[in-house]
Amino acid sequence: MGRAPCCDKNGLKKGPWTPEEDLKLTNFIQLHGPGNWRTLPKNAGLQRCGKSCRLRWTNYLRPDIKRGRFSFEEEETIIQLHSILGNKWSAIAARLPGRTDNEIKNYWNTHIRKRLLRTGIDPVTHAPRLDLLDISSIITSSLCNNPSLLNMSNFLGTTQALMNPELLKLATAILSLKQQNQMPFSKDLQDQLCNSLLLDQLQPLQQLNQYQQGFSSEMITNQLLMQANMENLGNNSQENSTPSSLNDGFVSQQPNNMYCSSNATVPHDLPENSNFQSFYNSNQNFSFDQSVVSTPMSSSTPLNSSSTFINSSTEDERESYCSDLLKFEIPESLDLDEFM
DNA sequence: AACTTTTACAACCGCATCATT
DNA sequence: AAATGATGCGGTTGTAAAAGT
């Protein structure tokens, strides 16, 4: 299929719009409607291409655009919708009256994405960023080599201590070599080194308040243990001696997605293979607010019609809320940018 | 106060898709 | 069926304002 340029660029203005141009465009559209974008600029007396006019109108001048700060609920909605729809900004915008796809995309990239990263959530998968840490191999190894790690507080403390990126890199490198039998040390020395890294020479264990309460810590733990066990089964049948009590106690759920809503109903229009669908299938007690996840294209019910807004919430408050939801924080010392 | 860096967001670009000829 | 044109969409860039040094 051929694709002609949207307009003749010669002599056409680019860059920020002036108030005069805005006025011309607004007046013309109010009088004649948008009509044909290609011919509009000429008819409206604008030295712009039609595409530029369309963008200016749809993203900025349209009278039904809600400007100003995103409300807390809008933000929550964006996050939930993004976890289902991905970067389908127009689809997300369709469920947020008065907001444009461009605005939501910008807000995502400048605020939400960063906040999710800070709180240890992968903004693409919406799952805890375990990918940051090749932690499963560490846990697998340490569990097998040191049964005392089965003590939960030790386990979690170790996990948190490993957030030190330098130690983490060292530990993963050593374990990687160890798994490939490429360690230039004796087995005893290897085990000693691994255990030392994990237990003895790391930072002092920190308070684990955040990990010791709420379902989220359990979910994370489950996921870690699941991964550890899976790798154990797949990679090392000889070492597959993890006590069954480990499975019994913790590997009962496998949540992939950390978001849940207290007043939950079930979306019914999701693709069969969507992450959400698989999550939902295995977690029927989790679901989403119908007001948030409405049937695409069939519902234009405003999302905020009967909801409580928290417009005054600050960035910090929002972050705090996010952390409360997720109960999973990466220490400040961990440089997330390094992993982006 | 001057300079540098970071942040926020408007605008652009190129591709995909749909409609029309 | 193929070519062409219009529009929609998502990724990226440019730049003004704010924050930091």
XYZ file of C-alpha atoms (C1' of nucleotides) in Angstrom:
382
model
C 0.000 0.000 0.000
C 1.283 3.400 -0.874
C 1.738 5.990 1.736
C 1.802 9.564 0.626
C 3.228 12.236 2.889
C 0.556 13.765 5.038
C 1.166 17.143 3.550
C 3.559 19.258 1.679
C 6.047 20.349 4.295
C 7.364 23.270 2.292
C 6.516 26.556 3.839
C 4.479 25.014 6.611
C 5.105 26.001 10.173
C 6.190 23.546 12.828
C 6.707 23.765 16.541
C 4.658 25.331 19.291
C 1.353 26.883 18.415
C 0.774 30.562 19.009
C -2.415 31.864 20.624
C -3.361 33.383 17.268
C -3.100 30.028 15.550
C -5.099 28.400 18.324
C -7.783 31.019 17.894
C -7.945 30.527 14.141
C -8.203 26.769 14.489
C -10.774 26.917 17.254
C -12.921 29.449 15.458
C -12.831 27.506 12.231
C -13.749 24.201 13.817
C -16.514 25.765 15.869
C -17.971 27.205 12.690
C -17.425 24.360 10.255
C -16.457 21.326 12.276
C -13.187 19.520 11.733
C -14.192 18.032 8.385
C -11.228 17.205 6.204
C -8.022 17.773 8.101
C -6.002 18.015 4.928
C -7.914 20.976 3.614
C -8.653 22.545 6.963
C -5.445 24.520 7.455
C -5.806 26.248 4.111
C -9.428 27.060 4.734
C -8.681 28.265 8.230
C -5.771 30.392 7.081
C -3.152 28.389 8.913
C 0.347 27.645 7.727
C 0.225 24.188 9.255
C -0.278 20.683 7.964
C -3.544 18.950 8.638
C -1.943 16.477 10.914
C -0.559 19.199 13.114
C -3.987 20.834 13.265
C -5.655 17.571 14.167
C -3.184 16.912 16.956
C -3.486 20.407 18.304
C -7.239 20.136 18.332
C -7.558 16.634 19.751
C -4.824 16.993 22.332
C -5.208 20.560 23.441
C -7.975 22.736 22.065
C -10.933 20.393 22.183
C -13.433 21.891 24.621
C -14.131 18.657 26.462
C -10.567 18.175 27.548
C -10.074 18.087 31.256
C -6.888 19.875 32.084
C -4.901 19.876 35.278
C -3.552 17.319 37.627
C -4.662 13.731 37.422
C -6.801 12.690 40.343
C -5.758 9.808 42.509
C -8.529 7.702 41.089
C -7.593 8.518 37.540
C -4.079 7.448 38.275
C -5.200 4.220 39.858
C -7.412 3.590 36.882
C -4.577 4.165 34.454
C -2.384 1.696 36.278
C -5.051 -0.957 36.349
C -5.994 -0.462 32.733
C -2.382 -0.480 31.695
C -1.863 -3.775 33.437
C -4.523 -5.196 31.165
C -4.230 -3.197 27.970
C -0.542 -2.353 27.914
C 0.481 0.743 25.975
C -2.897 1.080 24.322
C -3.101 4.698 25.275
C -6.125 5.451 23.185
C -7.990 2.541 24.730
C -7.046 3.771 28.170
C -8.006 7.318 27.268
C -11.395 6.099 26.087
C -12.122 5.116 29.663
C -10.944 8.365 31.181
C -13.321 11.111 30.141
C -11.614 14.349 29.264
C -8.141 12.889 29.068
C -6.246 12.363 25.833
C -4.079 9.443 24.927
C -1.113 11.772 24.615
C -1.682 13.198 28.055
C -2.027 9.781 29.622
C 1.044 8.534 27.821
C 3.061 11.494 29.038
C 1.787 11.119 32.564
C 2.625 7.457 32.521
C 6.150 8.050 31.336
C 6.901 10.918 33.670
C 5.105 9.894 36.844
C 3.538 6.498 37.077
C 6.264 4.512 35.431
C 8.882 5.971 37.723
C 6.785 5.417 40.779
C 6.195 1.802 39.918
C 9.904 1.314 39.432
C 10.623 2.921 42.767
C 8.178 0.595 44.447
C 9.698 -2.448 42.834
C 7.077 -3.030 40.184
C 7.895 -3.673 36.582
C 5.853 -1.070 34.675
C 5.552 -3.401 31.721
C 4.432 -6.593 33.410
C 3.065 -4.999 36.585
C 4.698 -7.751 38.543
C 7.342 -7.362 41.210
C 10.664 -6.754 39.564
C 12.259 -10.047 40.428
C 14.015 -9.805 37.120
C 16.251 -7.280 38.774
C 17.748 -9.928 40.863
C 18.672 -13.301 39.594
C 17.340 -14.160 42.932
C 15.819 -17.528 42.232
C 19.158 -19.089 41.592
C 20.510 -17.536 44.733
C 17.625 -18.792 46.763
C 17.690 -22.199 45.173
C 21.287 -22.611 45.946
C 21.151 -21.217 49.392
C 18.119 -23.262 50.358
C 19.781 -26.422 49.250
C 23.067 -25.637 50.808
C 21.846 -24.148 53.993
C 18.610 -25.511 55.457
C 18.667 -22.877 58.148
C 17.517 -20.466 55.468
C 14.153 -22.116 55.640
C 13.620 -20.018 58.685
C 11.447 -17.344 57.191
C 12.932 -14.326 58.864
C 16.368 -15.356 57.788
C 15.113 -15.962 54.326
C 13.446 -12.629 53.987
C 16.272 -10.814 55.651
C 18.670 -12.356 53.261
C 16.490 -11.408 50.364
C 16.469 -7.832 51.461
C 20.165 -7.783 52.162
C 20.751 -8.961 48.650
C 19.270 -5.785 47.342
C 22.773 -4.414 47.595
C 23.552 -4.412 43.891
C 27.253 -5.010 44.191
C 26.821 -7.994 46.414
C 24.052 -9.167 44.218
C 26.193 -9.070 41.130
C 28.951 -10.895 42.903
C 26.621 -13.514 44.269
C 24.928 -14.151 40.957
C 28.225 -14.329 39.140
C 29.555 -16.852 41.585
C 26.396 -18.890 41.539
C 26.312 -18.831 37.799
C 29.803 -20.193 37.633
C 28.951 -22.681 40.286
C 25.924 -23.950 38.371
C 28.014 -24.354 35.290
C 30.688 -26.157 37.259
C 33.147 -23.547 36.183
C 34.254 -22.450 39.605
C 37.961 -22.616 40.026
C 37.447 -23.644 43.634
C 36.689 -26.837 45.466
C 33.063 -27.631 46.179
C 33.535 -26.890 49.842
C 34.957 -23.522 49.046
C 32.170 -22.788 46.606
C 29.511 -23.586 49.168
C 31.311 -21.637 51.791
C 31.578 -18.646 49.532
C 27.916 -18.743 48.578
C 26.760 -19.098 52.133
C 29.083 -16.415 53.275
C 27.694 -14.045 50.751
C 24.216 -14.865 51.778
C 24.529 -14.988 55.491
C 27.676 -13.790 57.060
C 29.206 -10.967 55.145
C 26.170 -9.089 53.970
C 24.776 -5.989 55.569
C 23.113 -6.497 58.922
C 19.575 -7.668 58.460
C 17.147 -4.849 58.522
C 13.782 -4.609 60.116
C 11.311 -6.541 58.055
C 8.100 -4.870 59.027
C 6.972 -4.480 55.479
C 7.612 -8.084 54.697
C 5.982 -9.484 57.767
C 2.452 -8.379 57.151
C -0.160 -8.507 54.495
C -0.792 -10.837 51.629
C 1.623 -9.111 49.364
C 4.711 -10.229 51.164
C 3.336 -13.721 51.068
C 2.680 -13.417 47.378
C 6.205 -12.308 46.759
C 7.564 -15.047 48.923
C 5.447 -17.565 47.118
C 6.679 -16.400 43.805
C 10.278 -16.553 44.935
C 9.811 -20.014 46.329
C 7.942 -21.191 43.277
C 10.739 -20.006 41.071
C 13.273 -21.553 43.343
C 11.444 -24.851 43.355
C 10.875 -24.848 39.623
C 14.518 -24.262 39.007
C 15.326 -26.906 41.508
C 13.146 -29.416 39.720
C 14.372 -28.494 36.306
C 18.015 -28.000 36.878
C 19.131 -30.130 39.704
C 17.317 -33.298 40.460
C 20.056 -34.379 42.788
C 19.590 -31.374 44.959
C 15.859 -31.515 44.814
C 15.565 -32.214 48.453
C 13.626 -29.144 49.477
C 11.398 -30.212 52.322
C 7.799 -30.692 51.321
C 6.764 -28.398 54.120
C 8.110 -25.581 52.061
C 5.641 -26.287 49.330
C 2.825 -27.022 51.688
C 3.225 -23.800 53.494
C 3.800 -21.317 50.766
C 3.291 -22.498 47.252
C -0.426 -22.339 47.201
C -0.898 -19.240 45.128
C 0.928 -17.889 42.150
C -0.208 -14.355 41.631
C 1.248 -12.631 38.639
C -0.336 -9.325 39.204
C -0.297 -7.371 42.395
C -3.311 -5.184 41.892
C -6.581 -5.922 43.433
C -9.602 -3.981 44.313
C -11.712 -4.368 47.369
C -15.017 -3.876 45.618
C -14.311 -6.329 42.939
C -16.161 -7.559 39.943
C -14.936 -9.472 36.994
C -14.045 -8.163 33.570
C -15.542 -10.331 30.924
C -14.007 -9.083 27.758
C -10.410 -9.945 28.123
C -8.439 -11.855 25.576
C -8.034 -15.501 26.434
C -4.325 -15.280 26.510
C -3.965 -12.027 28.330
C -1.866 -11.887 31.426
C -4.869 -10.778 33.292
C -6.899 -13.719 32.139
C -4.345 -16.217 33.291
C -4.004 -14.345 36.501
C -7.699 -14.294 37.005
C -8.141 -17.944 36.193
C -5.783 -18.937 38.915
C -6.899 -16.329 41.379
C -10.622 -16.173 41.304
C -10.716 -14.322 44.534
C -8.987 -11.388 42.894
C -10.781 -9.219 40.476
C -11.303 -5.708 39.297
C -13.731 -2.966 39.811
C -16.263 -2.976 37.023
C -16.101 0.746 36.861
C -12.499 0.455 35.962
C -12.623 -2.400 33.563
C -15.615 -1.880 31.430
C -16.422 -3.546 28.182
C -14.404 -1.841 25.476
C -16.365 0.252 23.054
C -19.607 -0.660 24.696
C -19.557 1.475 27.760
C -18.927 5.120 28.079
C -19.842 5.324 31.704
C -17.581 7.841 33.352
C -15.201 6.164 35.656
C -15.387 8.812 38.259
C -19.096 9.163 38.434
C -19.628 7.814 41.904
C -16.178 7.697 43.249
C -14.338 9.536 45.893
C -11.625 11.719 44.529
C -8.462 12.416 46.393
C -7.415 15.314 44.325
C -5.343 16.845 47.013
C -3.104 13.876 47.425
C 0.538 14.595 46.996
C 3.045 12.637 45.026
C 4.394 11.181 48.236
C 0.991 10.198 49.437
C 0.344 8.440 46.174
C 3.606 6.647 46.433
C 2.806 5.655 49.942
C -0.492 4.279 48.778
C 1.225 2.386 46.052
C 3.647 0.912 48.523
C 0.829 -0.059 50.806
C -0.805 -1.855 47.960
C 2.305 -3.678 47.036
C 4.193 -4.051 50.250
C 7.344 -4.439 48.275
C 9.975 -1.805 48.215
C 13.406 -1.626 46.754
C 15.795 0.115 49.072
C 16.860 3.592 48.079
C 20.400 2.380 47.716
C 19.475 0.260 44.741
C 20.040 2.185 41.581
C 17.025 1.305 39.496
C 18.185 3.332 36.548
C 20.928 0.839 36.088
C 18.362 -1.784 35.239
C 16.157 0.304 32.998
C 23.460 35.120 40.318
C 24.956 31.983 36.897
C 25.173 27.685 35.215
C 23.809 22.797 34.816
C 20.669 19.125 35.232
C 16.165 17.288 35.547
C 11.341 17.259 34.705
C 7.113 17.785 32.244
C 4.600 17.957 28.327
C 3.456 19.670 23.643
C 4.466 18.412 19.229
C 6.429 15.653 15.671
C 7.442 11.396 13.064
C 6.602 7.213 10.950
C 3.904 3.230 10.645
C -0.649 0.816 10.606
C -5.210 0.599 9.406
C -9.325 1.859 7.243
C -11.943 4.059 3.470
C -12.359 5.391 -1.105
C -11.452 5.305 -5.941
C -7.403 -6.252 -6.404
C -4.465 -2.528 -6.196
C -3.439 2.228 -5.478
C -4.152 6.226 -3.001
C -5.552 9.207 0.689
C -7.106 10.189 5.478
C -6.861 9.287 10.041
C -5.350 6.987 14.305
C -1.828 5.457 17.188
C 2.438 4.859 19.817
C 7.243 6.102 20.237
C 10.335 9.784 20.378
C 12.079 14.458 20.468
C 12.457 19.399 21.569
C 12.155 22.794 24.749
C 10.520 25.698 28.553
C 10.293 25.674 33.397
C 11.823 24.054 37.731
C 15.208 22.328 40.722
C 19.815 21.689 42.075
C 24.708 23.078 42.541
